[in-house]
Tab-separated table of C-alpha atoms in Angstrom:
chain	number	residue	atom	x	y	z
A	1	MET	CA	37.623	-0.233	9.640
A	2	ALA	CA	40.685	-1.915	11.129
A	3	GLN	CA	39.689	-0.722	14.604
A	4	SER	CA	36.185	-2.062	14.095
A	5	LEU	CA	37.489	-5.486	13.080
A	6	ARG	CA	39.582	-5.668	16.273
A	7	LEU	CA	36.482	-5.269	18.418
A	8	PRO	CA	35.207	-8.281	20.357
A	9	LEU	CA	32.494	-10.207	18.551
A	10	TRP	CA	29.720	-9.160	20.920
A	11	ARG	CA	30.586	-5.491	20.475
A	12	ARG	CA	30.612	-5.817	16.713
A	13	LEU	CA	27.221	-7.533	16.867
A	14	ARG	CA	25.912	-4.741	19.091
A	15	GLN	CA	27.239	-2.123	16.673
A	16	PHE	CA	25.558	-3.919	13.750
A	17	TRP	CA	22.273	-4.193	15.687
A	18	LEU	CA	22.238	-0.469	16.529
A	19	GLN	CA	22.859	0.500	12.919
A	20	TYR	CA	20.240	-2.009	11.720
A	21	ARG	CA	17.749	-0.707	14.274
A	22	TYR	CA	18.322	2.894	13.278
A	23	TYR	CA	17.920	2.032	9.592
A	24	PHE	CA	14.536	0.360	10.082
A	25	LEU	CA	13.202	2.858	12.616
A	26	SER	CA	14.206	5.913	10.605
A	27	LYS	CA	11.680	7.782	8.484
A	28	ILE	CA	11.820	7.430	4.725
A	29	ALA	CA	12.242	10.518	2.602
A	30	ASN	CA	9.307	12.037	0.771
A	31	ASP	CA	10.865	11.952	-2.682
A	32	LEU	CA	10.345	10.753	-6.242
A	33	PHE	CA	11.153	7.150	-5.278
A	34	LEU	CA	8.307	7.109	-2.744
A	35	GLU	CA	5.984	8.649	-5.323
A	36	ALA	CA	6.879	5.880	-7.776
A	37	GLU	CA	6.057	3.252	-5.137
A	38	LEU	CA	2.643	4.800	-4.548
A	39	MET	CA	2.012	4.802	-8.299
A	40	ILE	CA	2.812	1.077	-8.413
A	41	LEU	CA	0.328	0.518	-5.585
A	42	ALA	CA	-2.269	2.447	-7.581
A	43	PHE	CA	-1.355	0.265	-10.553
A	44	ALA	CA	-2.010	-2.833	-8.418
A	45	THR	CA	-5.263	-1.531	-6.926
A	46	GLY	CA	-7.062	-1.384	-10.272
A	47	MET	CA	-6.632	-5.137	-10.613
A	48	MET	CA	-8.654	-5.883	-7.475
A	49	ASP	CA	-11.798	-3.987	-8.475
A	50	VAL	CA	-11.615	-5.402	-12.008
A	51	VAL	CA	-11.942	-8.863	-10.432
A	52	THR	CA	-14.379	-8.195	-7.583
A	53	PHE	CA	-16.984	-6.214	-9.486
A	54	PRO	CA	-17.664	-8.688	-12.339
A	55	ASP	CA	-17.496	-11.671	-9.979
A	56	TYR	CA	-19.186	-10.329	-6.835
A	57	ARG	CA	-20.846	-7.040	-7.910
A	58	VAL	CA	-18.828	-5.158	-5.287
A	59	PHE	CA	-15.643	-3.082	-5.141
A	60	ALA	CA	-12.634	-3.991	-3.007
A	61	SER	CA	-11.187	-0.474	-2.784
A	62	ASN	CA	-13.727	1.961	-4.277
A	63	GLN	CA	-15.884	2.498	-1.218
A	64	THR	CA	-17.684	5.454	-2.795
A	65	GLY	CA	-19.248	2.987	-5.193
A	66	ASN	CA	-19.954	0.517	-2.393
A	67	THR	CA	-21.715	3.191	-0.345
A	68	ALA	CA	-24.125	3.766	-3.231
A	69	LEU	CA	-24.494	0.024	-3.805
A	70	LEU	CA	-25.424	-0.408	-0.142
A	71	ALA	CA	-28.749	1.318	-0.763
A	72	VAL	CA	-29.247	-0.536	-4.060
A	73	GLY	CA	-28.755	-3.875	-2.336
A	74	ALA	CA	-30.807	-3.020	0.735
A	75	LEU	CA	-33.822	-1.926	-1.333
A	76	HIS	CA	-33.375	-4.679	-3.948
A	77	ILE	CA	-33.279	-2.225	-6.815
A	78	GLY	CA	-32.889	-4.140	-10.067
A	79	GLY	CA	-33.707	-7.445	-8.426
A	80	ASN	CA	-30.925	-9.348	-6.711
A	81	ILE	CA	-28.057	-8.071	-8.839
A	82	ILE	CA	-26.320	-6.500	-5.819
A	83	SER	CA	-25.665	-8.645	-2.762
A	84	LEU	CA	-26.088	-6.649	0.429
A	85	GLN	CA	-23.883	-9.189	2.199
A	86	HIS	CA	-21.031	-8.670	-0.267
A	87	VAL	CA	-21.252	-4.887	0.024
A	88	GLY	CA	-21.414	-5.028	3.816
A	89	VAL	CA	-18.362	-7.292	4.037
A	90	SER	CA	-16.359	-5.056	1.719
A	91	LEU	CA	-17.281	-1.862	3.566
A	92	GLY	CA	-16.722	-3.429	6.969
A	93	PHE	CA	-13.357	-4.994	6.184
A	94	PHE	CA	-12.142	-1.889	4.360
A	95	ALA	CA	-12.999	0.190	7.438
A	96	ALA	CA	-11.303	-2.367	9.690
A	97	GLY	CA	-8.169	-2.333	7.534
A	98	GLY	CA	-8.081	1.463	7.553
A	99	LEU	CA	-8.685	1.661	11.311
A	100	ILE	CA	-6.147	-0.982	12.297
A	101	GLY	CA	-3.565	0.115	9.745
A	102	GLY	CA	-3.997	3.791	10.566
A	103	GLN	CA	-3.894	3.422	14.341
A	104	PHE	CA	-0.944	1.037	14.320
A	105	GLY	CA	0.782	3.499	12.027
A	106	ASN	CA	0.146	6.217	14.607
A	107	LEU	CA	1.626	3.953	17.258
A	108	PHE	CA	4.735	2.765	15.425
A	109	GLY	CA	5.395	5.770	13.193
A	110	CYS	CA	3.562	6.005	9.896
A	111	GLN	CA	6.619	7.119	7.923
A	112	ARG	CA	9.082	4.713	9.456
A	113	ARG	CA	10.616	2.119	7.204
A	114	SER	CA	9.824	-0.766	9.560
A	115	TRP	CA	6.108	0.050	9.685
A	116	LEU	CA	5.768	0.715	5.960
A	117	PHE	CA	7.534	-2.557	5.181
A	118	ALA	CA	5.427	-4.529	7.682
A	119	THR	CA	2.052	-3.149	6.611
A	120	ASN	CA	2.808	-3.659	2.907
A	121	LEU	CA	4.018	-7.193	3.582
A	122	ILE	CA	0.758	-8.013	5.367
A	123	GLN	CA	-1.306	-6.496	2.553
A	124	THR	CA	0.677	-8.463	-0.026
A	125	ALA	CA	0.063	-11.710	1.867
A	126	LEU	CA	-3.681	-10.981	2.007
A	127	VAL	CA	-3.901	-10.379	-1.742
A	128	PHE	CA	-1.866	-13.511	-2.478
A	129	GLY	CA	-4.210	-15.432	-0.188
A	130	ALA	CA	-7.254	-14.094	-2.029
A	131	ALA	CA	-5.681	-15.048	-5.364
A	132	VAL	CA	-5.012	-18.612	-4.181
A	133	LEU	CA	-8.576	-18.980	-2.896
A	134	HIS	CA	-10.015	-17.613	-6.125
A	135	ALA	CA	-7.897	-19.996	-8.201
A	136	HIS	CA	-9.079	-22.998	-6.173
A	137	THR	CA	-12.762	-22.068	-6.238
A	138	ASP	CA	-12.981	-20.620	-9.743
A	139	LYS	CA	-14.923	-23.590	-11.117
A	140	ASN	CA	-16.829	-24.416	-7.931
A	141	PRO	CA	-17.568	-21.120	-6.189
A	142	ASP	CA	-19.304	-21.008	-2.830
A	143	GLU	CA	-20.656	-18.080	-0.850
A	144	ALA	CA	-18.428	-18.505	2.192
A	145	THR	CA	-15.223	-18.465	0.123
A	146	ASP	CA	-16.494	-15.491	-1.872
A	147	LEU	CA	-16.975	-13.532	1.350
A	148	VAL	CA	-13.470	-14.449	2.523
A	149	ILE	CA	-11.966	-13.268	-0.778
A	150	ILE	CA	-13.896	-9.984	-0.620
A	151	GLY	CA	-12.880	-9.481	3.003
A	152	LEU	CA	-9.181	-10.141	2.353
A	153	LEU	CA	-9.029	-7.735	-0.589
A	154	ALA	CA	-11.060	-5.024	1.164
A	155	PHE	CA	-8.957	-5.259	4.340
A	156	ALA	CA	-5.754	-5.008	2.295
A	157	SER	CA	-7.176	-2.018	0.400
A	158	GLY	CA	-8.149	-0.233	3.614
A	159	GLY	CA	-4.656	-0.697	5.027
A	160	GLN	CA	-3.107	0.482	1.778
A	161	VAL	CA	-5.161	3.677	1.587
A	162	ALA	CA	-4.468	4.423	5.272
A	163	MET	CA	-0.755	3.990	4.629
A	164	ALA	CA	-0.832	6.169	1.519
A	165	ARG	CA	-2.672	8.980	3.313
A	166	THR	CA	-0.075	9.200	6.084
A	167	VAL	CA	3.115	9.545	4.017
A	168	HIS	CA	2.251	13.155	3.139
A	169	ILE	CA	1.649	12.776	-0.602
A	170	PRO	CA	-2.068	13.693	-0.591
A	171	GLU	CA	-2.405	13.733	-4.370
A	172	VAL	CA	-1.931	9.942	-4.557
A	173	THR	CA	-4.501	7.998	-2.542
A	174	THR	CA	-3.674	4.801	-4.525
A	175	ALA	CA	-7.389	3.992	-4.833
A	176	MET	CA	-10.055	6.713	-5.195
A	177	VAL	CA	-9.715	9.073	-8.158
A	178	THR	CA	-12.733	11.386	-7.809
A	179	SER	CA	-10.826	13.968	-5.775
A	180	ALA	CA	-7.793	13.604	-8.069
A	181	TYR	CA	-9.951	14.427	-11.121
A	182	ILE	CA	-11.479	17.509	-9.496
A	183	ASP	CA	-8.258	18.751	-7.901
A	184	PHE	CA	-6.583	18.445	-11.285
A	185	LEU	CA	-9.337	20.365	-13.054
A	186	VAL	CA	-9.625	23.209	-10.519
A	187	ASP	CA	-5.880	23.655	-10.057
A	188	PRO	CA	-5.195	27.360	-10.693
A	189	LYS	CA	-1.698	26.413	-11.892
A	190	ILE	CA	-2.906	23.688	-14.263
A	191	LEU	CA	-1.032	25.163	-17.251
A	192	ARG	CA	2.187	25.922	-15.399
A	193	LEU	CA	5.143	23.897	-16.652
A	194	ASN	CA	6.515	23.005	-13.222
A	195	ASN	CA	3.555	21.832	-11.156
A	196	ARG	CA	4.368	18.729	-9.138
A	197	PRO	CA	0.945	18.235	-7.472
A	198	ARG	CA	-0.768	18.372	-10.891
A	199	ASN	CA	1.744	15.914	-12.315
A	200	ARG	CA	1.224	13.521	-9.404
A	201	ARG	CA	-2.552	13.531	-9.909
A	202	LEU	CA	-2.264	12.990	-13.649
A	203	VAL	CA	0.194	10.096	-13.339
A	204	PHE	CA	-1.905	8.548	-10.544
A	205	VAL	CA	-5.084	8.580	-12.649
A	206	CYS	CA	-3.226	7.169	-15.651
A	207	CYS	CA	-1.692	4.372	-13.569
A	208	LEU	CA	-5.045	3.355	-12.116
A	209	MET	CA	-6.753	3.496	-15.513
A	210	PHE	CA	-3.980	1.583	-17.291
A	211	GLU	CA	-3.930	-1.123	-14.636
A	212	SER	CA	-7.700	-1.502	-14.899
A	213	PHE	CA	-7.332	-2.279	-18.594
A	214	VAL	CA	-4.453	-4.672	-17.909
A	215	GLY	CA	-6.558	-6.378	-15.251
A	216	ALA	CA	-9.546	-6.636	-17.573
A	217	ILE	CA	-7.402	-8.219	-20.289
A	218	ALA	CA	-5.947	-10.693	-17.772
A	219	TYR	CA	-9.467	-11.458	-16.520
A	220	ILE	CA	-10.788	-12.180	-20.016
A	221	TYR	CA	-7.863	-13.969	-21.635
A	222	VAL	CA	-6.359	-15.812	-18.640
A	223	ASN	CA	-8.501	-15.898	-15.479
A	224	PRO	CA	-9.480	-13.636	-12.557
A	225	ALA	CA	-6.978	-15.258	-10.186
A	226	PHE	CA	-4.154	-14.353	-12.569
A	227	ALA	CA	-5.166	-10.691	-12.335
A	228	LEU	CA	-5.014	-10.922	-8.533
A	229	TYR	CA	-1.573	-12.538	-8.715
A	230	ILE	CA	-0.341	-9.602	-10.807
A	231	SER	CA	-1.766	-7.209	-8.212
A	232	ALA	CA	-0.028	-9.099	-5.410
A	233	LEU	CA	3.281	-9.088	-7.296
A	234	GLY	CA	3.017	-5.330	-7.705
A	235	LYS	CA	2.494	-4.922	-3.977
A	236	LEU	CA	5.406	-7.282	-3.272
A	237	LEU	CA	7.636	-5.177	-5.523
A	238	VAL	CA	6.770	-2.089	-3.474
A	239	CYS	CA	7.340	-3.988	-0.253
A	240	LEU	CA	10.889	-4.908	-1.306
A	241	ALA	CA	11.553	-1.454	-2.768
A	242	LEU	CA	10.818	0.137	0.627
A	243	LEU	CA	14.046	-1.400	1.891
A	244	PHE	CA	15.957	0.869	-0.486
A	245	ASN	CA	14.201	4.196	0.087
A	246	ARG	CA	16.451	7.045	1.064
A	247	GLY	CA	16.201	7.823	4.757
A	248	ASP	CA	15.039	11.175	6.048
A	249	LYS	CA	17.747	12.796	8.149
A	250	SER	CA	15.059	14.573	10.134
A	251	LEU	CA	13.912	12.246	12.919
A	252	ALA	CA	11.146	14.499	14.180
A	253	ALA	CA	8.234	12.530	15.578
A	254	ASP	CA	5.501	11.706	13.109
A	255	CYS	CA	1.928	10.555	13.757
A	256	GLY	CA	2.301	11.182	17.478
A	257	THR	CA	5.287	8.887	18.032
A	258	ALA	CA	8.313	9.693	20.114
A	259	ASP	CA	11.679	10.568	18.627
A	260	ILE	CA	14.245	7.844	18.220
A	261	PRO	CA	17.748	9.198	18.667
A	262	TYR	CA	20.585	8.165	16.444
A	263	PRO	CA	22.482	5.373	18.169
A	264	VAL	CA	25.865	6.355	19.515
A	265	VAL	CA	28.293	3.572	18.629
A	266	THR	CA	31.482	3.657	20.616
A	267	VAL	CA	34.587	2.083	19.125
A	268	TYR	CA	36.569	0.474	21.927
A	269	GLN	CA	40.292	0.151	21.702
């Protein structure tokens, strides 16, 4: 420590920058802390669909439902209950969010702290933006603003699911639960005491279900924008928590990216 303090200022700054760079470019560990963050994201996701379906008859993250609604809207089944435009915007922006988020993750390293922090920060900003728009147009809604809100939430959801699928915890997609239900039910080790994949699926489903009820209560007794604000705060919590994840000592390339060697910091006399 004494030797480090005697270094010239520029060398100390360089040493700090190398350590800072390594910290943000290192992979985060696949551990219980990361699982908890994904559960919080699942908790936040339920809020979005609770708002978008009653208001716009479309899902922000549940694209299985939107795929079915696409045919309902196109063929005008049940009258004009389902807006084909709303469904198309949600599907399109979800796909765009997944494509852009997934491919940029491949480029920058999908398990690296810097990428996970950046993509979650962008998603959080999009949800906050949708909440602000919804709050300002709650009493005087217009179609153009509705489409923007749907697009922002769907794009954020697509990026979130793409991020969740590339951190190697397949049991927690943070959005769709159909596969989690079936994988839980067909698990040959379902009754085994120590079964981490089963436990992940069960907690994930419970988080999404609980958040849906919380969102519905917020929607009824406060307003829809408040539910979106809660969702955004949950995503912001995860964004900040990513700064404290334990690093993975293994720096093997992930998602097709090149290795980043540990910086060698020389202490000059």
